[in-house]
Short mmCIF file of C-alpha atoms in Angstrom, two decimals:
data_model
loop_
_atom_site.label_atom_id
_atom_site.label_comp_id
_atom_site.label_asym_id
_atom_site.label_seq_id
_atom_site.Cartn_x
_atom_site.Cartn_y
_atom_site.Cartn_z
CA MET D 100 0.25 0.61 -0.02
CA LEU D 101 0.87 3.46 -0.79
CA THR D 102 2.39 5.87 1.51
CA ILE D 103 0.33 9.73 2.39
CA ASP D 104 3.35 11.46 0.52
CA GLU D 105 3.26 9.13 -2.19
CA ILE D 106 -0.56 9.12 -2.45
CA LEU D 107 -0.94 13.15 -2.24
CA SER D 108 2.21 13.34 -5.03
CA ARG D 109 2.68 9.96 -7.45
CA GLY D 110 0.64 11.14 -10.14
CA VAL D 111 -0.98 14.28 -8.75
CA SER D 112 -0.50 17.86 -10.30
CA GLU D 113 -2.16 20.15 -7.77
CA VAL D 114 -3.46 19.93 -3.90
CA ILE D 115 -4.76 22.40 -2.54
CA VAL D 116 -4.81 23.07 0.24
CA GLU D 117 -2.37 20.33 0.96
CA ALA D 118 -1.93 20.90 4.44
CA ASN D 119 -5.98 20.93 5.06
CA VAL D 120 -5.94 16.98 3.33
CA ARG D 121 -3.13 15.96 4.96
CA ARG D 122 -4.54 17.32 9.06
CA LYS D 123 -7.87 14.85 7.49
CA LEU D 124 -6.41 11.77 6.78
CA ASN D 125 -4.56 12.06 10.02
CA ALA D 126 -7.21 12.74 12.28
CA GLY D 127 -8.59 9.25 11.35
CA LYS D 128 -12.54 9.72 10.94
CA PRO D 129 -13.59 8.80 6.95
CA LEU D 130 -13.46 11.15 4.32
CA ARG D 131 -15.66 11.92 1.41
CA LEU D 132 -14.43 11.86 -2.40
CA LYS D 133 -16.39 13.96 -4.42
CA LEU D 134 -16.19 12.83 -8.32
CA GLY D 135 -18.30 14.08 -11.05
CA ILE D 136 -19.69 11.96 -14.09
CA ASP D 137 -20.45 13.24 -17.34
CA PRO D 138 -22.86 10.94 -19.10
CA THR D 139 -22.91 12.26 -21.92
CA ARG D 140 -19.55 9.84 -22.93
CA SER D 141 -19.82 6.49 -23.58
CA ASP D 142 -16.28 4.77 -23.52
CA ILE D 143 -14.25 6.14 -21.18
CA HIS D 144 -10.25 5.40 -21.87
CA ILE D 145 -8.05 5.57 -19.52
CA GLY D 146 -6.60 8.69 -19.15
CA HIS D 147 -10.48 9.43 -17.87
CA ALA D 148 -9.87 7.48 -15.19
CA VAL D 149 -6.84 8.44 -13.50
CA ALA D 150 -8.39 10.45 -11.15
CA LEU D 151 -10.59 6.99 -10.99
CA ARG D 152 -7.33 5.04 -9.57
CA LYS D 153 -6.33 8.03 -7.10
CA MET D 154 -9.95 7.38 -5.47
CA ARG D 155 -9.31 3.59 -5.44
CA GLN D 156 -6.12 4.63 -3.36
CA PHE D 157 -7.64 6.55 -1.08
CA GLN D 158 -10.29 4.04 -0.27
CA GLU D 159 -8.27 1.54 0.03
CA LEU D 160 -7.16 3.57 2.78
CA GLY D 161 -10.55 3.45 4.13
CA HIS D 162 -12.99 6.33 2.62
CA THR D 163 -15.68 6.51 0.68
CA VAL D 164 -16.01 7.79 -2.54
CA VAL D 165 -18.80 10.31 -3.45
CA LEU D 166 -19.83 9.24 -7.10
CA ILE D 167 -22.23 12.19 -8.39
CA VAL D 168 -23.84 11.82 -11.74
CA GLY D 169 -23.98 14.55 -13.60
CA ASP D 170 -27.85 13.77 -15.00
CA TRP D 171 -28.80 17.55 -14.27
CA THR D 172 -26.09 19.22 -16.52
CA ALA D 173 -25.34 16.72 -18.44
CA GLN D 174 -28.77 18.23 -20.32
CA ILE D 175 -26.48 21.51 -20.88
CA GLY D 176 -23.20 19.19 -21.49
CA ASP D 177 -19.46 20.32 -20.19
CA PRO D 178 -18.59 22.94 -22.14
CA THR D 179 -15.02 22.50 -20.84
CA GLY D 180 -12.19 22.47 -23.24
CA ARG D 181 -15.74 23.11 -26.02
CA ASP D 182 -15.42 25.88 -28.69
CA GLU D 183 -18.72 25.48 -29.34
CA SER D 184 -22.37 25.04 -27.74
CA ARG D 185 -23.06 20.96 -27.74
CA PRO D 186 -26.57 19.64 -28.12
CA ARG D 187 -28.72 18.15 -24.58
CA LEU D 188 -29.68 14.48 -23.99
CA THR D 189 -32.77 13.67 -23.22
CA VAL D 190 -33.30 12.45 -19.76
CA GLU D 191 -33.76 8.82 -20.97
CA GLU D 192 -30.30 9.37 -22.91
CA THR D 193 -28.80 10.46 -19.70
CA LYS D 194 -29.86 7.17 -17.92
CA SER D 195 -28.62 4.90 -20.19
CA ASN D 196 -25.77 7.08 -20.92
CA ALA D 197 -24.58 6.55 -17.31
CA LYS D 198 -25.60 2.75 -16.64
CA TYR D 199 -22.99 1.91 -19.54
CA TYR D 200 -20.72 4.50 -18.06
CA MET D 201 -20.52 3.09 -14.44
CA ASP D 202 -20.32 -0.18 -15.43
CA GLN D 203 -16.46 0.89 -16.52
CA VAL D 204 -16.35 3.04 -13.86
CA PHE D 205 -16.22 -0.08 -11.08
CA LYS D 206 -14.20 -1.59 -13.11
CA VAL D 207 -11.41 0.80 -11.47
CA ILE D 208 -13.30 1.91 -7.35
CA ASP D 209 -15.26 -0.53 -5.30
CA PRO D 210 -18.48 -0.47 -5.61
CA ALA D 211 -18.77 -1.31 -1.60
CA LYS D 212 -16.91 1.50 -0.86
CA THR D 213 -18.69 3.76 -3.57
CA GLU D 214 -21.75 5.37 -3.06
CA VAL D 215 -24.45 6.89 -6.65
CA ARG D 216 -25.99 9.96 -5.90
CA TRP D 217 -28.27 11.51 -9.13
CA GLN D 218 -28.51 15.85 -9.15
CA SER D 219 -31.56 14.93 -9.68
CA GLU D 220 -32.14 14.19 -6.31
CA TRP D 221 -31.64 17.83 -5.18
CA PHE D 222 -32.15 20.06 -8.86
CA GLY D 223 -35.47 18.11 -9.43
CA GLN D 224 -36.31 20.04 -6.87
CA PHE D 225 -34.97 23.40 -7.52
CA ASP D 226 -37.55 25.83 -7.70
CA LEU D 227 -36.65 29.45 -8.91
CA GLU D 228 -35.64 31.06 -5.53
CA LYS D 229 -33.50 29.33 -5.07
CA ALA D 230 -31.71 29.17 -8.66
CA PHE D 231 -32.05 32.68 -8.13
CA GLY D 232 -29.56 32.35 -4.21
CA LEU D 233 -27.13 30.11 -6.49
CA ILE D 234 -27.01 32.70 -9.30
CA GLY D 235 -26.91 35.19 -7.31
CA ARG D 236 -23.92 34.52 -5.49
CA PHE D 237 -21.95 34.55 -8.75
CA THR D 238 -20.50 37.46 -11.43
CA VAL D 239 -20.70 37.38 -15.31
CA ASN D 240 -16.88 38.67 -14.63
CA GLN D 241 -16.21 35.54 -12.28
CA MET D 242 -17.49 33.33 -15.53
CA LEU D 243 -15.66 35.17 -18.16
CA ALA D 244 -12.58 34.32 -15.78
CA HIS D 245 -13.45 30.31 -16.63
CA GLU D 246 -10.51 30.30 -20.19
CA THR D 247 -12.91 28.37 -22.38
CA PHE D 248 -15.81 30.73 -21.80
CA ARG D 249 -13.94 33.97 -22.28
CA LYS D 250 -11.62 32.90 -25.39
CA ARG D 251 -15.41 31.65 -27.42
CA TYR D 252 -15.80 35.50 -25.62
CA GLU D 253 -13.82 36.89 -27.01
CA ALA D 254 -14.00 34.79 -30.64
CA GLY D 255 -17.89 36.00 -31.25
CA GLN D 256 -18.41 32.11 -30.53
CA GLN D 257 -22.33 31.06 -29.19
CA LEU D 258 -21.52 31.75 -25.82
CA THR D 259 -25.57 30.74 -23.92
CA VAL D 260 -26.43 31.85 -19.93
CA LEU D 261 -27.36 28.26 -20.14
CA GLU D 262 -23.57 26.91 -20.20
CA LEU D 263 -22.58 29.96 -17.62
CA MET D 264 -24.47 27.81 -15.40
CA TYR D 265 -22.88 24.08 -15.36
CA PRO D 266 -20.04 25.50 -13.07
CA MET D 267 -22.27 26.91 -10.91
CA LEU D 268 -24.41 23.36 -10.96
CA GLN D 269 -21.27 21.45 -10.12
CA ALA D 270 -20.96 23.58 -7.10
CA TYR D 271 -23.63 23.52 -6.06
CA ASP D 272 -23.58 19.17 -6.31
CA SER D 273 -21.12 20.08 -3.50
CA ILE D 274 -23.13 21.44 -0.73
CA ALA D 275 -25.79 18.74 -0.91
CA ILE D 276 -23.33 15.68 -0.34
CA LYS D 277 -20.95 17.94 1.81
CA PRO D 278 -17.37 16.36 0.57
CA ASP D 279 -14.03 16.71 2.18
CA ILE D 280 -12.20 16.50 -0.66
CA GLU D 281 -13.36 16.59 -4.79
CA PHE D 282 -11.41 14.91 -7.33
CA GLY D 283 -10.92 16.02 -11.31
CA GLY D 284 -8.59 16.59 -13.60
CA THR D 285 -6.65 19.80 -14.38
CA ASP D 286 -8.88 20.55 -17.34
CA GLN D 287 -11.92 20.95 -14.13
CA LYS D 288 -10.61 23.05 -11.72
CA PHE D 289 -12.09 25.99 -12.53
CA ASN D 290 -15.22 24.83 -12.23
CA ILE D 291 -14.14 22.34 -8.29
CA LEU D 292 -12.99 25.59 -7.46
CA ALA D 293 -16.29 26.98 -7.71
CA GLY D 294 -17.82 24.42 -5.63
CA ARG D 295 -14.67 25.68 -2.86
CA GLN D 296 -15.52 28.97 -3.08
CA LEU D 297 -18.78 28.51 -2.44
CA MET D 298 -19.51 25.97 -0.16
CA GLU D 299 -16.57 28.95 2.00
CA GLN D 300 -19.62 31.01 0.89
CA MET D 301 -22.45 29.03 2.44
CA GLY D 302 -20.96 28.62 5.70
CA MET D 303 -19.62 25.30 5.80
CA GLU D 304 -16.39 24.17 5.94
CA PRO D 305 -14.60 24.17 1.59
CA GLN D 306 -14.04 20.39 -0.19
CA ASP D 307 -10.18 20.45 -0.55
CA VAL D 308 -9.10 19.66 -4.11
CA ILE D 309 -6.83 17.23 -5.58
CA LEU D 310 -6.46 17.19 -9.83
CA VAL D 311 -4.68 14.68 -11.49
CA PRO D 312 -3.24 15.57 -15.12
CA LEU D 313 -3.98 14.80 -18.37
CA ILE D 314 -2.02 12.09 -20.17
CA ILE D 315 -0.78 11.70 -23.74
CA GLY D 316 -1.98 9.15 -25.74
CA THR D 317 -0.15 5.95 -26.52
CA ASP D 318 1.82 8.20 -29.55
CA GLY D 319 2.24 11.38 -27.91
CA ARG D 320 -1.07 13.42 -28.98
CA LYS D 321 -3.62 13.73 -26.66
CA MET D 322 -5.16 10.72 -25.93
CA SER D 323 -8.54 10.60 -28.17
CA LYS D 324 -9.92 7.88 -29.70
CA SER D 325 -10.24 10.33 -32.85
CA PHE D 326 -6.49 9.61 -32.86
CA ASN D 327 -6.29 5.61 -32.49
CA ASN D 328 -4.19 5.98 -29.38
CA SER D 329 -5.90 5.60 -26.27
CA VAL D 330 -6.56 2.45 -24.46
CA ASP D 331 -10.41 1.93 -24.27
CA ILE D 332 -11.26 0.41 -19.97
CA LEU D 333 -13.72 -1.85 -22.46
CA MET D 334 -11.67 -2.68 -24.56
CA SER D 335 -10.37 -6.57 -25.01
CA PRO D 336 -7.79 -7.90 -22.72
CA ASN D 337 -6.38 -8.79 -26.16
CA ASP D 338 -7.20 -5.63 -27.39
CA LYS D 339 -5.33 -3.79 -24.68
CA TYR D 340 -2.16 -5.89 -24.09
CA GLY D 341 -2.00 -4.70 -28.60
CA LYS D 342 -2.08 -0.90 -28.26
CA ILE D 343 0.71 -0.84 -24.94
CA MET D 344 2.68 -2.41 -26.61
CA SER D 345 2.79 -0.43 -29.67
CA MET D 346 3.39 2.57 -27.55
CA GLY D 347 6.24 4.94 -27.88
CA ASP D 348 8.98 4.43 -26.04
CA ASP D 349 9.08 7.78 -24.28
CA VAL D 350 5.08 8.30 -23.00
CA LEU D 351 6.34 4.80 -20.83
CA PRO D 352 6.93 6.88 -16.96
CA VAL D 353 4.03 8.67 -18.22
CA TYR D 354 2.18 5.35 -17.84
CA TYR D 355 4.06 3.87 -15.46
CA GLU D 356 4.19 6.81 -12.83
CA VAL D 357 -0.48 6.71 -12.89
CA TRP D 358 -1.46 3.43 -13.77
CA SER D 359 1.89 1.22 -12.02
CA ASP D 360 3.13 0.89 -7.94
CA ALA D 361 6.84 0.54 -9.47
CA PRO D 362 9.10 2.41 -7.28
CA LEU D 363 8.52 6.54 -8.39
CA ALA D 364 12.84 6.22 -8.09
CA GLU D 365 12.96 4.11 -11.41
CA VAL D 366 10.23 5.59 -13.19
CA LYS D 367 12.31 8.65 -12.87
CA ALA D 368 14.76 6.73 -14.38
CA MET D 369 13.37 5.12 -17.07
CA PRO D 370 14.28 7.56 -19.87
CA GLU D 371 17.68 7.39 -19.23
CA ALA D 372 18.07 3.52 -18.89
CA ILE D 373 15.83 3.20 -21.77
CA LYS D 374 18.44 5.76 -23.39
CA THR D 375 21.81 3.64 -22.39
CA GLY D 376 20.07 0.83 -23.59
CA SER D 377 19.89 -0.60 -19.64
CA VAL D 378 16.58 -1.71 -19.64
CA ASN D 379 15.01 -2.90 -22.97
CA PRO D 380 11.34 -0.84 -23.90
CA ARG D 381 9.95 -3.91 -24.93
CA ASP D 382 9.75 -5.62 -20.89
CA LEU D 383 8.42 -2.12 -19.92
CA LYS D 384 5.49 -2.14 -21.76
CA MET D 385 4.45 -6.02 -21.18
CA GLN D 386 5.20 -5.29 -17.47
CA LEU D 387 3.16 -2.77 -17.60
CA ALA D 388 -0.02 -3.68 -20.00
CA ARG D 389 0.12 -6.61 -17.97
CA ASP D 390 -0.71 -5.04 -14.65
CA ILE D 391 -3.25 -2.66 -15.97
CA ILE D 392 -5.08 -5.32 -17.81
CA ARG D 393 -4.92 -6.86 -14.10
CA GLN D 394 -6.43 -4.23 -12.12
CA LEU D 395 -9.17 -4.11 -14.99
CA ASP D 396 -9.74 -7.83 -15.82
CA GLY D 397 -8.29 -9.56 -13.11
CA GLU D 398 -4.98 -12.07 -13.14
CA ALA D 399 -6.88 -14.43 -15.68
CA ALA D 400 -7.64 -12.54 -18.42
CA ALA D 401 -3.51 -10.38 -17.93
CA ALA D 402 -1.97 -14.00 -18.61
CA GLU D 403 -4.44 -15.06 -20.81
CA ALA D 404 -3.42 -11.79 -23.00
CA GLU D 405 0.52 -11.89 -22.76
CA ALA D 406 0.44 -15.39 -23.68
CA GLU D 407 -1.94 -13.70 -26.76
CA PHE D 408 1.27 -11.70 -27.83
CA ILE D 409 3.69 -13.79 -27.47
CA ARG D 410 1.71 -16.48 -29.52
CA VAL D 411 1.06 -13.90 -32.38
CA PHE D 412 3.44 -11.68 -31.89
CA GLN D 413 7.00 -13.41 -31.27
CA GLN D 414 6.05 -16.71 -32.06
CA ARG D 415 4.27 -14.81 -35.68
CA ASP D 416 1.05 -17.24 -35.10
CA LEU D 417 -2.37 -16.82 -35.75
CA PRO D 418 -4.85 -15.08 -32.88
CA THR D 419 -6.54 -17.70 -31.54
CA ASP D 420 -10.21 -16.11 -31.84
CA MET D 421 -10.57 -13.91 -34.93
CA PRO D 422 -13.96 -13.18 -36.36
CA GLU D 423 -15.63 -14.73 -39.38
CA VAL D 424 -17.01 -13.10 -42.25
CA ALA D 425 -19.21 -14.92 -44.71
CA LEU D 426 -18.33 -14.23 -48.22
CA SER D 427 -20.65 -15.01 -51.38
CA GLU D 428 -19.54 -12.63 -53.33
CA ALA D 429 -16.08 -11.18 -54.95
CA THR D 430 -15.60 -7.86 -53.02
CA ASN D 431 -13.45 -5.29 -53.72
CA ILE D 432 -10.67 -5.27 -51.29
CA VAL D 433 -11.34 -1.65 -50.23
CA ASP D 434 -14.94 -2.52 -49.56
CA LEU D 435 -13.88 -5.67 -47.73
CA LEU D 436 -12.10 -3.88 -45.41
CA VAL D 437 -14.67 -1.05 -44.68
CA SER D 438 -17.34 -3.52 -44.28
CA THR D 439 -15.34 -5.90 -42.04
CA LYS D 440 -14.58 -2.58 -39.64
CA LEU D 441 -10.73 -3.79 -40.25
CA ALA D 442 -10.89 0.09 -41.71
CA ALA D 443 -13.10 2.30 -40.41
CA SER D 444 -13.25 4.60 -44.14
CA LYS D 445 -12.96 4.12 -47.89
CA GLY D 446 -10.06 6.92 -47.15
CA GLU D 447 -8.23 4.47 -44.36
CA ALA D 448 -8.49 1.31 -46.34
CA ARG D 449 -6.36 3.06 -48.88
CA ARG D 450 -4.20 4.38 -46.41
CA LEU D 451 -3.50 1.29 -45.50
CA ILE D 452 -3.02 -0.62 -48.72
CA ASP D 453 -0.57 1.90 -49.85
CA GLY D 454 1.65 1.43 -46.58
CA GLY D 455 1.66 -1.75 -47.34
CA GLY D 456 -0.41 -2.89 -44.02
CA VAL D 457 -3.55 -5.05 -45.70
CA ARG D 458 -2.59 -9.01 -46.14
CA LEU D 459 -4.34 -11.83 -47.39
CA ALA D 460 -3.31 -15.45 -46.50
CA GLY D 461 0.43 -13.96 -46.08
CA GLU D 462 0.27 -12.44 -48.83
CA LYS D 463 1.25 -8.09 -49.52
CA ILE D 464 -1.89 -6.74 -51.28
CA GLY D 465 -0.65 -3.40 -53.21
CA SER D 466 -3.93 -1.71 -55.47
CA TYR D 467 -6.98 -0.73 -54.50
CA ASP D 468 -8.76 -2.40 -57.27
CA SER D 469 -8.02 -6.57 -56.16
CA LEU D 470 -11.70 -8.24 -55.73
CA ILE D 471 -11.24 -10.24 -53.37
CA GLN D 472 -12.55 -13.97 -54.21
CA PRO D 473 -15.42 -16.37 -51.74
CA ILE D 474 -12.93 -19.51 -52.01
CA GLY D 475 -12.97 -21.19 -49.05
CA GLU D 476 -11.13 -19.43 -45.31
CA GLN D 477 -9.31 -16.93 -46.03
CA ILE D 478 -7.49 -14.76 -44.25
CA LEU D 479 -7.33 -11.04 -44.07
CA GLN D 480 -5.12 -9.28 -42.02
CA VAL D 481 -4.07 -5.84 -40.86
CA GLY D 482 -0.98 -4.80 -38.97
CA ARG D 483 0.25 -6.61 -37.06
CA ARG D 484 -3.39 -6.84 -34.96
CA LYS D 485 -6.08 -6.92 -36.94
CA PHE D 486 -7.87 -10.08 -38.45
CA VAL D 487 -10.78 -11.60 -39.75
CA LYS D 488 -11.46 -15.55 -41.41
CA LEU D 489 -13.60 -15.06 -44.92
CA LEU D 490 -15.13 -17.77 -45.48
CA GLY D 491 -16.12 -17.95 -48.79
CA ASN D 492 -18.29 -20.96 -50.42
#
């Protein structure tokens, strides 16, 4: 188990106010740890889950996570980091997304030490008098200090009064549940501090704040599904393992700091060790992949994913489990790559062919016009990790 010093420093960008947090931890009283979840998202990746992993460390010390499902603010849409308004969700969409979201969240935090609250518990009975009382505690100047709001205002882009209310409503969540500490990414600092300020205004002990970093994707860019550089919580263990093994050497220390318990001195020494060749980056990636999959899917899944990776990519065997697709007529390779989901679009399919990454029965395909005939079983492969078994007549 990590020490308090390690918990408050490792994989943490900022603690507000650290002396208060230490005092609370040393008092021995169970703490309430707030995290708001945005049910406008569907899949979450391990970048989103850095805060969850940090909260799991607090749970192991006996503290309680209070998850607030933003079913009310989801109907506004979190404006943080967005340069345009976002369409509002219906109540039904919000509930469906929230259930799917929590299925992923509970792969990281302990549900037995988690309290789930819905904003509609307090906002469902929020009348106009209460709304005016809340809005009156914030100023337009204060809201325009929010970087996203300020940039959109200065650029002459649409900025609705409804969006300006998002930080206010998130702040009021803290009044409703009385947390000791709120957690979030660095992009949530403005909203979280608004909760701290509101609690103080209303005569409550203000929540302290723990902000975690927004980690980069496996290729060094911002982590995003659109860049295909994210490791998603609900990916199969085999896909998680393969994605981690494909990451750049330079991002390894970042992932080790926030997703492993390896000694921090070893983590900080990794760049030099990789540079001098005293450690093989492949071995570091395999260890990291095992560790992340163990945390999310269990020991058995981690061992199976590693065995499959070794069998397929180190011993050059075919995977034991691959999708099967019936092929009843000759089909253009570009169309086939898209229909089998080996490529997201025809443009991507052509780029894969140009790059030499498409093979049929082990033979490279070099033309967009290639027709794939429906003859028995054939293995269609893209890159090193994607396979489909074609079943012909």
